[in-house]
Coordinates of C-alpha atoms and ligand atoms in Angstrom, one line a residue:
X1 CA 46.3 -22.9 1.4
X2 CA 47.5 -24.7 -1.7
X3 CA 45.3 -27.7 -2.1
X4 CA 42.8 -27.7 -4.6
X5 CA 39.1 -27.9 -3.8
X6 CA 36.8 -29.1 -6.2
X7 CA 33.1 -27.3 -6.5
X8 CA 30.9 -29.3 -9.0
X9 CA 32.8 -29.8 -12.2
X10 CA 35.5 -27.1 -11.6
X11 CA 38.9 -27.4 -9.9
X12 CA 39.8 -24.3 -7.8
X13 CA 43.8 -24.8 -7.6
X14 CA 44.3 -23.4 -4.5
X15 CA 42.1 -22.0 -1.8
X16 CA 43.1 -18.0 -2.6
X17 CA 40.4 -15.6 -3.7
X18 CA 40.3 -12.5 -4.9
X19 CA 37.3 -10.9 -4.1
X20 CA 34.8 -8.7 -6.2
X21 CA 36.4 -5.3 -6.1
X22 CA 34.8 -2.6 -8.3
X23 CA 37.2 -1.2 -10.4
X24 CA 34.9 2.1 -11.8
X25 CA 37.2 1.8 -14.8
X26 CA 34.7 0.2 -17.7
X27 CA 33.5 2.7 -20.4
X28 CA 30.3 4.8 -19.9
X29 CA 28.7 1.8 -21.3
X30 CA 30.0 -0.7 -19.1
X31 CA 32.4 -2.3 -21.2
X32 CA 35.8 -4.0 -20.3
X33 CA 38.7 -1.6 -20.7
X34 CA 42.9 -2.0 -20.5
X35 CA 42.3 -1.8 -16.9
X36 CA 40.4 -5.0 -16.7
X37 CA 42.8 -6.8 -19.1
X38 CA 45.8 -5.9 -17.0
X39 CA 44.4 -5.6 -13.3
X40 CA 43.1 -9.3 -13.8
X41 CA 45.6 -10.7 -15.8
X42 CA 48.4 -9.6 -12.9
X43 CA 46.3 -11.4 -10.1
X44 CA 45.8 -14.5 -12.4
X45 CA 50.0 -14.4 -13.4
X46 CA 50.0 -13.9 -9.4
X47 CA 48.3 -17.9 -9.1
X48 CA 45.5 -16.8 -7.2
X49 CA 43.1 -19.5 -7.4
X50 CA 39.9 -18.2 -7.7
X51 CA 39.6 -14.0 -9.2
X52 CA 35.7 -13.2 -9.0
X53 CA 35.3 -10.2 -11.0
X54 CA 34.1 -7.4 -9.3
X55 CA 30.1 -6.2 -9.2
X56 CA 28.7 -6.1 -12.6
X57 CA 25.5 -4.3 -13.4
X58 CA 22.5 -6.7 -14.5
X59 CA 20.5 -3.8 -15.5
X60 CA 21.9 -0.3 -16.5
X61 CA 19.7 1.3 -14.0
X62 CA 21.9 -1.2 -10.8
X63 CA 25.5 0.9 -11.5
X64 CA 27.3 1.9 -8.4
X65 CA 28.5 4.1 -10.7
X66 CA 28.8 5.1 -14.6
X67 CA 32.2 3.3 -15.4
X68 CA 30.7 0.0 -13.8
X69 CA 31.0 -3.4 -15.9
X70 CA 27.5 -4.3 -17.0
X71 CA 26.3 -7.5 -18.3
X72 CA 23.1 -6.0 -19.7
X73 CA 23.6 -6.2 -23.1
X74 CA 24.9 -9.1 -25.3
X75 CA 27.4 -6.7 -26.8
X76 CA 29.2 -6.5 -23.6
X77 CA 30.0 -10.7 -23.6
X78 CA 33.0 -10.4 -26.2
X79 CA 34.9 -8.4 -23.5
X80 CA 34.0 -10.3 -20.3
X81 CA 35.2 -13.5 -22.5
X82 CA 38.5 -12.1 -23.2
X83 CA 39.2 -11.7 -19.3
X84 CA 38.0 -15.3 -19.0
X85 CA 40.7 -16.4 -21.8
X86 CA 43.2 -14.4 -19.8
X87 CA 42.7 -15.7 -16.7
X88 CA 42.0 -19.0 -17.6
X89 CA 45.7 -19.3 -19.2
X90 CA 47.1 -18.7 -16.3
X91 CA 45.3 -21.7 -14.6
X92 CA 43.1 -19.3 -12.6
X93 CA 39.3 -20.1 -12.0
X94 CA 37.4 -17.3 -13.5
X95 CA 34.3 -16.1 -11.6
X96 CA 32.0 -13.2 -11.7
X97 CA 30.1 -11.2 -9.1
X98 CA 26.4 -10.1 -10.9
X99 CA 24.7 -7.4 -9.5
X100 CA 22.1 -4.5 -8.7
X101 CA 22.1 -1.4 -6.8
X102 CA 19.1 -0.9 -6.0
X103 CA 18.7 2.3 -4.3
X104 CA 22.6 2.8 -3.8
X105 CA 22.6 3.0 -7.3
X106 CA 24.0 5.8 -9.4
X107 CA 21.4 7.8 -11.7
X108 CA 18.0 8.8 -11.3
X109 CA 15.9 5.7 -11.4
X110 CA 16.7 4.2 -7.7
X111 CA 14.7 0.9 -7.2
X112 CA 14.0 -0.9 -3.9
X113 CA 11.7 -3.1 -2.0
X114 CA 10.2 0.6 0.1
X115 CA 10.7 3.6 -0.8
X116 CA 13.2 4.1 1.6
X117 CA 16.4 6.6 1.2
X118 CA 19.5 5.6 1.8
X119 CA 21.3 8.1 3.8
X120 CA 21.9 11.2 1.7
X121 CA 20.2 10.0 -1.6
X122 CA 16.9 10.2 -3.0
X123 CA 13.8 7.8 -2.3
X124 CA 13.9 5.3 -4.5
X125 CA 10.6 3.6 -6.2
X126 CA 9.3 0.5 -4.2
X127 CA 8.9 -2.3 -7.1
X128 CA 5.3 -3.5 -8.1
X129 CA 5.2 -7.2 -8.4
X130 CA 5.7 -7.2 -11.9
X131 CA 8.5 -4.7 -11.7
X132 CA 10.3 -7.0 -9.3
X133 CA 9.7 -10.4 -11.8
X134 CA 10.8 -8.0 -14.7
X135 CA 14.7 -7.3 -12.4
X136 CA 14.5 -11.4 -11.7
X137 CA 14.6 -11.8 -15.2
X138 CA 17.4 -9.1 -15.7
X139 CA 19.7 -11.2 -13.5
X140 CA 18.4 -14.4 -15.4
X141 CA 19.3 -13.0 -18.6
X142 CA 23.4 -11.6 -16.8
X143 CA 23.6 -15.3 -15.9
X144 CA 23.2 -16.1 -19.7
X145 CA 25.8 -13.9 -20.9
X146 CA 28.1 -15.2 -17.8
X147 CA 28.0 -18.7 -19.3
X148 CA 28.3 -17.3 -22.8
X149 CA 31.0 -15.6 -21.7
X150 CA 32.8 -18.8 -20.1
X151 CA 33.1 -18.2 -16.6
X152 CA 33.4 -21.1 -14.3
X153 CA 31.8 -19.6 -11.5
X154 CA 28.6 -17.0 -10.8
X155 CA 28.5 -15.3 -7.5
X156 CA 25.5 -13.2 -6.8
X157 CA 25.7 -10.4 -5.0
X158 CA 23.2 -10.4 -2.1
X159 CA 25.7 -8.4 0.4
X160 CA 26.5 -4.4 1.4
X161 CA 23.2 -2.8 1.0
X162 CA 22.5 -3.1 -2.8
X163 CA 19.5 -4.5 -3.7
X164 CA 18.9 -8.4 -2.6
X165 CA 20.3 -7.0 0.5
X166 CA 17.8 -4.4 0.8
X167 CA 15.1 -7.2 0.7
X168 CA 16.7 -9.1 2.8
X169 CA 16.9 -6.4 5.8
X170 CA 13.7 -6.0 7.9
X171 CA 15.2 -2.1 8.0
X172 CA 15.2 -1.3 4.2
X173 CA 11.9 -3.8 3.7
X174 CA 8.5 -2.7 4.7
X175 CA 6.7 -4.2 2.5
X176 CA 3.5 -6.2 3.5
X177 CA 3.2 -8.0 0.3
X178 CA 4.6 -12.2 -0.3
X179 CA 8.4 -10.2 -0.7
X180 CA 8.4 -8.5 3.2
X181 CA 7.2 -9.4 6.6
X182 CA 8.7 -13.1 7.5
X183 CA 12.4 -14.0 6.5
X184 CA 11.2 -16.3 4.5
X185 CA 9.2 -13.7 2.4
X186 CA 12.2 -11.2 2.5
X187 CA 14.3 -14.2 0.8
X188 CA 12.0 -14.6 -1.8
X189 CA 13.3 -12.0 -4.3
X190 CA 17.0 -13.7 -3.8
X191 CA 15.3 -17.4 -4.0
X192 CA 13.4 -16.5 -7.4
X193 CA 17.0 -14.5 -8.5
X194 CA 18.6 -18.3 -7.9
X195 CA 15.9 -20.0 -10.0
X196 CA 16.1 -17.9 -12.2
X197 CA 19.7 -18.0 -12.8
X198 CA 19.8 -21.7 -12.6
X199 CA 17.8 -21.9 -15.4
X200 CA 20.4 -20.6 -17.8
X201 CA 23.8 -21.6 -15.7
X202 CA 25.1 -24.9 -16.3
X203 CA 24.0 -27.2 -13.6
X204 CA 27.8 -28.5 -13.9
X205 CA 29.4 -24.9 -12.3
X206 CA 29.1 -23.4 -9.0
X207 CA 26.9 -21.2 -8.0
X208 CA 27.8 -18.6 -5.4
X209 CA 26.2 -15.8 -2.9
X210 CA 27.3 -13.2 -1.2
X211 CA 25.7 -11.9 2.0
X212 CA 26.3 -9.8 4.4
X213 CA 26.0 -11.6 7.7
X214 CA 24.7 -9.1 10.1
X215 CA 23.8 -5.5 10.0
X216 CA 25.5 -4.3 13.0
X217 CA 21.9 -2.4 14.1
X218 CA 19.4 -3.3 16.6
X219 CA 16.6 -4.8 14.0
X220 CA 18.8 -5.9 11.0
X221 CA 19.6 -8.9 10.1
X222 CA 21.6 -11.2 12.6
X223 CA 23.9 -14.4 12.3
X224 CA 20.9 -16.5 13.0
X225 CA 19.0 -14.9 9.9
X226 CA 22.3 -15.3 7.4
X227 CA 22.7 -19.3 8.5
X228 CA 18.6 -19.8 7.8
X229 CA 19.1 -17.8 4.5
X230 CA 22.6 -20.3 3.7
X231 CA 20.4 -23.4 4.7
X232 CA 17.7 -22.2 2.2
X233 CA 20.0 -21.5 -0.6
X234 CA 22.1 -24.7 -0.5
X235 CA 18.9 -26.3 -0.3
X236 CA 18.2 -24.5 -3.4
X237 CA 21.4 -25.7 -5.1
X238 CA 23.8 -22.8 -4.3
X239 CA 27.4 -24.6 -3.5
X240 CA 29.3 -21.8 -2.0
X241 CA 29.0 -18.7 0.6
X242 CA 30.8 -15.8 0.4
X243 CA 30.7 -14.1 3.8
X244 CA 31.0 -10.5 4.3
X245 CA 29.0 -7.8 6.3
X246 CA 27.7 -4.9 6.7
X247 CA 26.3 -1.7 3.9
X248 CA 22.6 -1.3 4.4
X249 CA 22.9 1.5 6.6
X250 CA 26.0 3.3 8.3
X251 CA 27.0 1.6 11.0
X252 CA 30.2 1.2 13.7
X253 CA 32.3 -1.9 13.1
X254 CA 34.8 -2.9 15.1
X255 CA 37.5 -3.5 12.4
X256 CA 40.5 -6.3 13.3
X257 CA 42.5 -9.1 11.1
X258 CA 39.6 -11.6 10.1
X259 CA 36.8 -9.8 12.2
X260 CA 34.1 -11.3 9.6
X261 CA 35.9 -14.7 10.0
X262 CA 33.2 -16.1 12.9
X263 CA 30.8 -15.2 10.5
X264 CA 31.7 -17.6 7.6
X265 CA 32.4 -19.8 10.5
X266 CA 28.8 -20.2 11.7
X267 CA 27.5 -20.6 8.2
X268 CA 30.2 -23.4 7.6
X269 CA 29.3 -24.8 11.0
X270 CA 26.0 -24.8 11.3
X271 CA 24.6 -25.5 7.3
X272 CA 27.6 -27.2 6.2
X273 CA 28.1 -25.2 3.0
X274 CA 31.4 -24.1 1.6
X275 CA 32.8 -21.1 2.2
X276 CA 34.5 -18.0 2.0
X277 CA 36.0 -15.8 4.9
X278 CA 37.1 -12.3 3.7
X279 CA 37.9 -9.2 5.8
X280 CA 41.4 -7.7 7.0
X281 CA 42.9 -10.9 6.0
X282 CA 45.7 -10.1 4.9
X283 CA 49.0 -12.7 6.6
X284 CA 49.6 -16.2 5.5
X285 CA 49.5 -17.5 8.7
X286 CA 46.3 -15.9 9.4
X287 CA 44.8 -17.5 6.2
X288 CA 46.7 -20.7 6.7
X289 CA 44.9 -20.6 10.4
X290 CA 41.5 -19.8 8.9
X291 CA 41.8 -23.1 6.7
X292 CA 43.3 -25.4 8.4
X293 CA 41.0 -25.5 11.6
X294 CA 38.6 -25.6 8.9
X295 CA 36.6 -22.0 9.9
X296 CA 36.4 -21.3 5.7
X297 CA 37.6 -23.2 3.0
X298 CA 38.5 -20.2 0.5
X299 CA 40.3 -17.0 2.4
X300 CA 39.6 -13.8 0.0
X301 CA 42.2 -11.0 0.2
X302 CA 40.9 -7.4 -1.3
X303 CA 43.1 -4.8 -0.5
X304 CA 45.8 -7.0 0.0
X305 CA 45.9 -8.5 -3.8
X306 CA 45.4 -4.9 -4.8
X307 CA 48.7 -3.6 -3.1
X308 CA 50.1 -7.0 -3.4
X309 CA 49.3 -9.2 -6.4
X310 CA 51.9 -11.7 -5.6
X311 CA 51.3 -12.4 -2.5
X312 CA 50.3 -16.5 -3.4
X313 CA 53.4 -16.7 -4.9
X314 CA 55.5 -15.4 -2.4
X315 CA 53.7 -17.4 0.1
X316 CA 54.6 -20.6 -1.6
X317 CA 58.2 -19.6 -2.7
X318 CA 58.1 -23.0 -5.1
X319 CA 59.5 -23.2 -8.5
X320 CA 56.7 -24.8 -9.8
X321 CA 54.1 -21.9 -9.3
X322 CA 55.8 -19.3 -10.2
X323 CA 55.5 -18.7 -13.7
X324 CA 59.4 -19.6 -16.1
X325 CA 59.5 -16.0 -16.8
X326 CA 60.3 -15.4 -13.3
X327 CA 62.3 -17.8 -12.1
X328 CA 65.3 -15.9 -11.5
X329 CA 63.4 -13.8 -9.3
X330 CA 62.1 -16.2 -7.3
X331 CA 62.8 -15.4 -3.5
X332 CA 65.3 -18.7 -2.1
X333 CA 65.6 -20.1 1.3
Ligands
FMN1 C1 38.2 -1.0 -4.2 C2 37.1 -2.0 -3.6 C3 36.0 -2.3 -4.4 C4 35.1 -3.2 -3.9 N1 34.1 -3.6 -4.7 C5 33.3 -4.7 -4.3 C6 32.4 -5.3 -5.2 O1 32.3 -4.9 -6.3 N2 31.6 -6.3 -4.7 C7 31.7 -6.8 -3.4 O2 31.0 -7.7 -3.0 N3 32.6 -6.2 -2.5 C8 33.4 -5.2 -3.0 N4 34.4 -4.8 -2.1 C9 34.6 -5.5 -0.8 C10 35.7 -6.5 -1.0 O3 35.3 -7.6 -1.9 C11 36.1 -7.1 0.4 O4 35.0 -7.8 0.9 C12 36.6 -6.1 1.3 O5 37.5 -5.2 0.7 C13 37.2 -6.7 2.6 O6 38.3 -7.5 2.3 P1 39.8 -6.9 2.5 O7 39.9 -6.5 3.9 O8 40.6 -8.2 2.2 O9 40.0 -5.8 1.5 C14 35.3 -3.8 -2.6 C15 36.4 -3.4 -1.8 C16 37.3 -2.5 -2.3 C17 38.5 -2.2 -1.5

């Protein structure tokens, strides 16, 4: 749990992470508020090793909601920089989760691959082929603004029913076209997001997905479809999976301490990628079990951090991580 792990040219101190959690606390405009500074700045003081910042909008029309970071707009970098700096201080490796909603998203102008509802919203538009090159080039241009921003790490976010998820899914993707049919045609919208994106991320940082690994309905995407889709992407250059499930459509999930665990398992398994297991993890021995029989090699703790935000040090009750300030605190055996 507290070695490093090194991912291109960045060192991730320990193997912590705090998962993209959407904060709905950025102005109407998507910009970085107090909340951020002090929400991410306690979880970095807290020596987690790895805080990927939660789901932020390539393209205004991809909010989950209307006080959702955005990375749309060059104005918006200053901000996102300043959590960097913050975190980065504290010796934590600054990530960021880029994203679109697709026809989950808030607003009006819903986008997908079909025009499919989710349950209880309106249809959203099915994307020409130009449409869909125009949102590639969105997530290109969030990737820019990433770098300029100086985070070490990109995650994209292909998981939980938002859009490269939507594509993904044989349920939410009808179409008939080079983007639907075959799982290697309902990749193609995340494969040309990855080009895209590698062509302004440093070739030097890590580059990382999030997918959910199964659907949990007859017809959705299976284990065997997310390890194909992690052998194409590390193929493609992508050095780490993040491993959740689940979100396209409403669904029963049998909920337990690391249920999604066997699912970052496979993919670590069977492509030999990196990886992150996330999901009800939430006891050091649990997360020390999950590492050392080497079934992930990052554990990420949502809910926990969020009740919890010094759970890393508390689990490693060592002077040296703990930060001088809070020495006299420091728990003693
Ligand atoms: C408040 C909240 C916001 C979340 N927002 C995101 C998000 O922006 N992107 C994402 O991929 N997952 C999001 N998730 C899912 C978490 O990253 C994580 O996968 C999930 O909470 C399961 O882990 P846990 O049991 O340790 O909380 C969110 C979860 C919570 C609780």
């Amino acid at each position: 749990m507290f070695t490093s792990f090194e991912l291109k040219a960045v060192t991730i101190p320990n193997r912590i992470v705090m998962p993209a959690m959407c904060q709905y606390s950025a102005t109407e405009d998507g910009y970085v508020t107090n909340w951020h500074r002090v929400h991410y700045g306690t979880r970095a003081v807290g020596g987690v090793g790895l805080i990927i910042l939660e789901a932020t909008a390539v393209e205004k029309r991809g909010r989950l909601s209307n006080h959702d970071l955005g990375i749309w707009d060059d104005d918006q970098i200053p901000g996102l920089r300043e959590l960097v700096e913050l975190g980065q201080a504290h010796g934590c490796v600054m990530g960021i989760q880029i994203a679109h909603g697709g026809r989950k998203s808030f607003g009006e102008e819903l986008v997908a691959p079909s025009a499919l509802a989710f349950p209880k919203m309106a249809a959203p538009h099915a994307l020409t082929v130009s449409e869909i090159k125009d949102v590639v080039a969105s997530w290109r241009h969030a990737a820019r603004r990433a770098h300029a921003a100086g985070f070490d790490l990109l995650q994209i976010h292909g998981a939980h029913g938002y859009l490269i998820h939507q594509f993904l899914s044989p349920l939410s993707n009808r179409r008939t076209d080079a983007y639907g049919g075959s799982l290697q045609n309902r990749m193609r919208f995340l494969v040309e997001i990855v080009e895209a994106v590698q062509g302004e991320w440093p070739e030097d940082r890590p580059l990382s997905v999030r997918l959910s690994a199964v659907d949990y309905l007859d017809g959705g995407l299976s284990v065997c479809d997310t390890v194909e889709i992690s052998r194409t992407l590390q193929d493609r250059g992508v050095d780490l999976m993040d491993i959740s499930s689940g979100g396209l459509l409403p669904a029963p999930i049998k909920l337990g301490p690391g249920y999604q665990v066997p699912y970052a398992e496979a993919v670590k398994q069977e492509v030999g990628i990196p990886t992150i297991a996330v999901g009800l993890i939430t006891k050091d021995e649990l997360a020390q079990e999950i590492l050392s029989n080497g079934r992930a090699d990052f554990v990420a703790l949502g809910r926990e951090l969020l009740r919890n935000p010094y759970w890393v040090l508390k689990a490693q009750a060592k002077e040296e991580i703990w930060p001088w300030q809070y020495h006299r605190a420091m728990p003693r055996s």
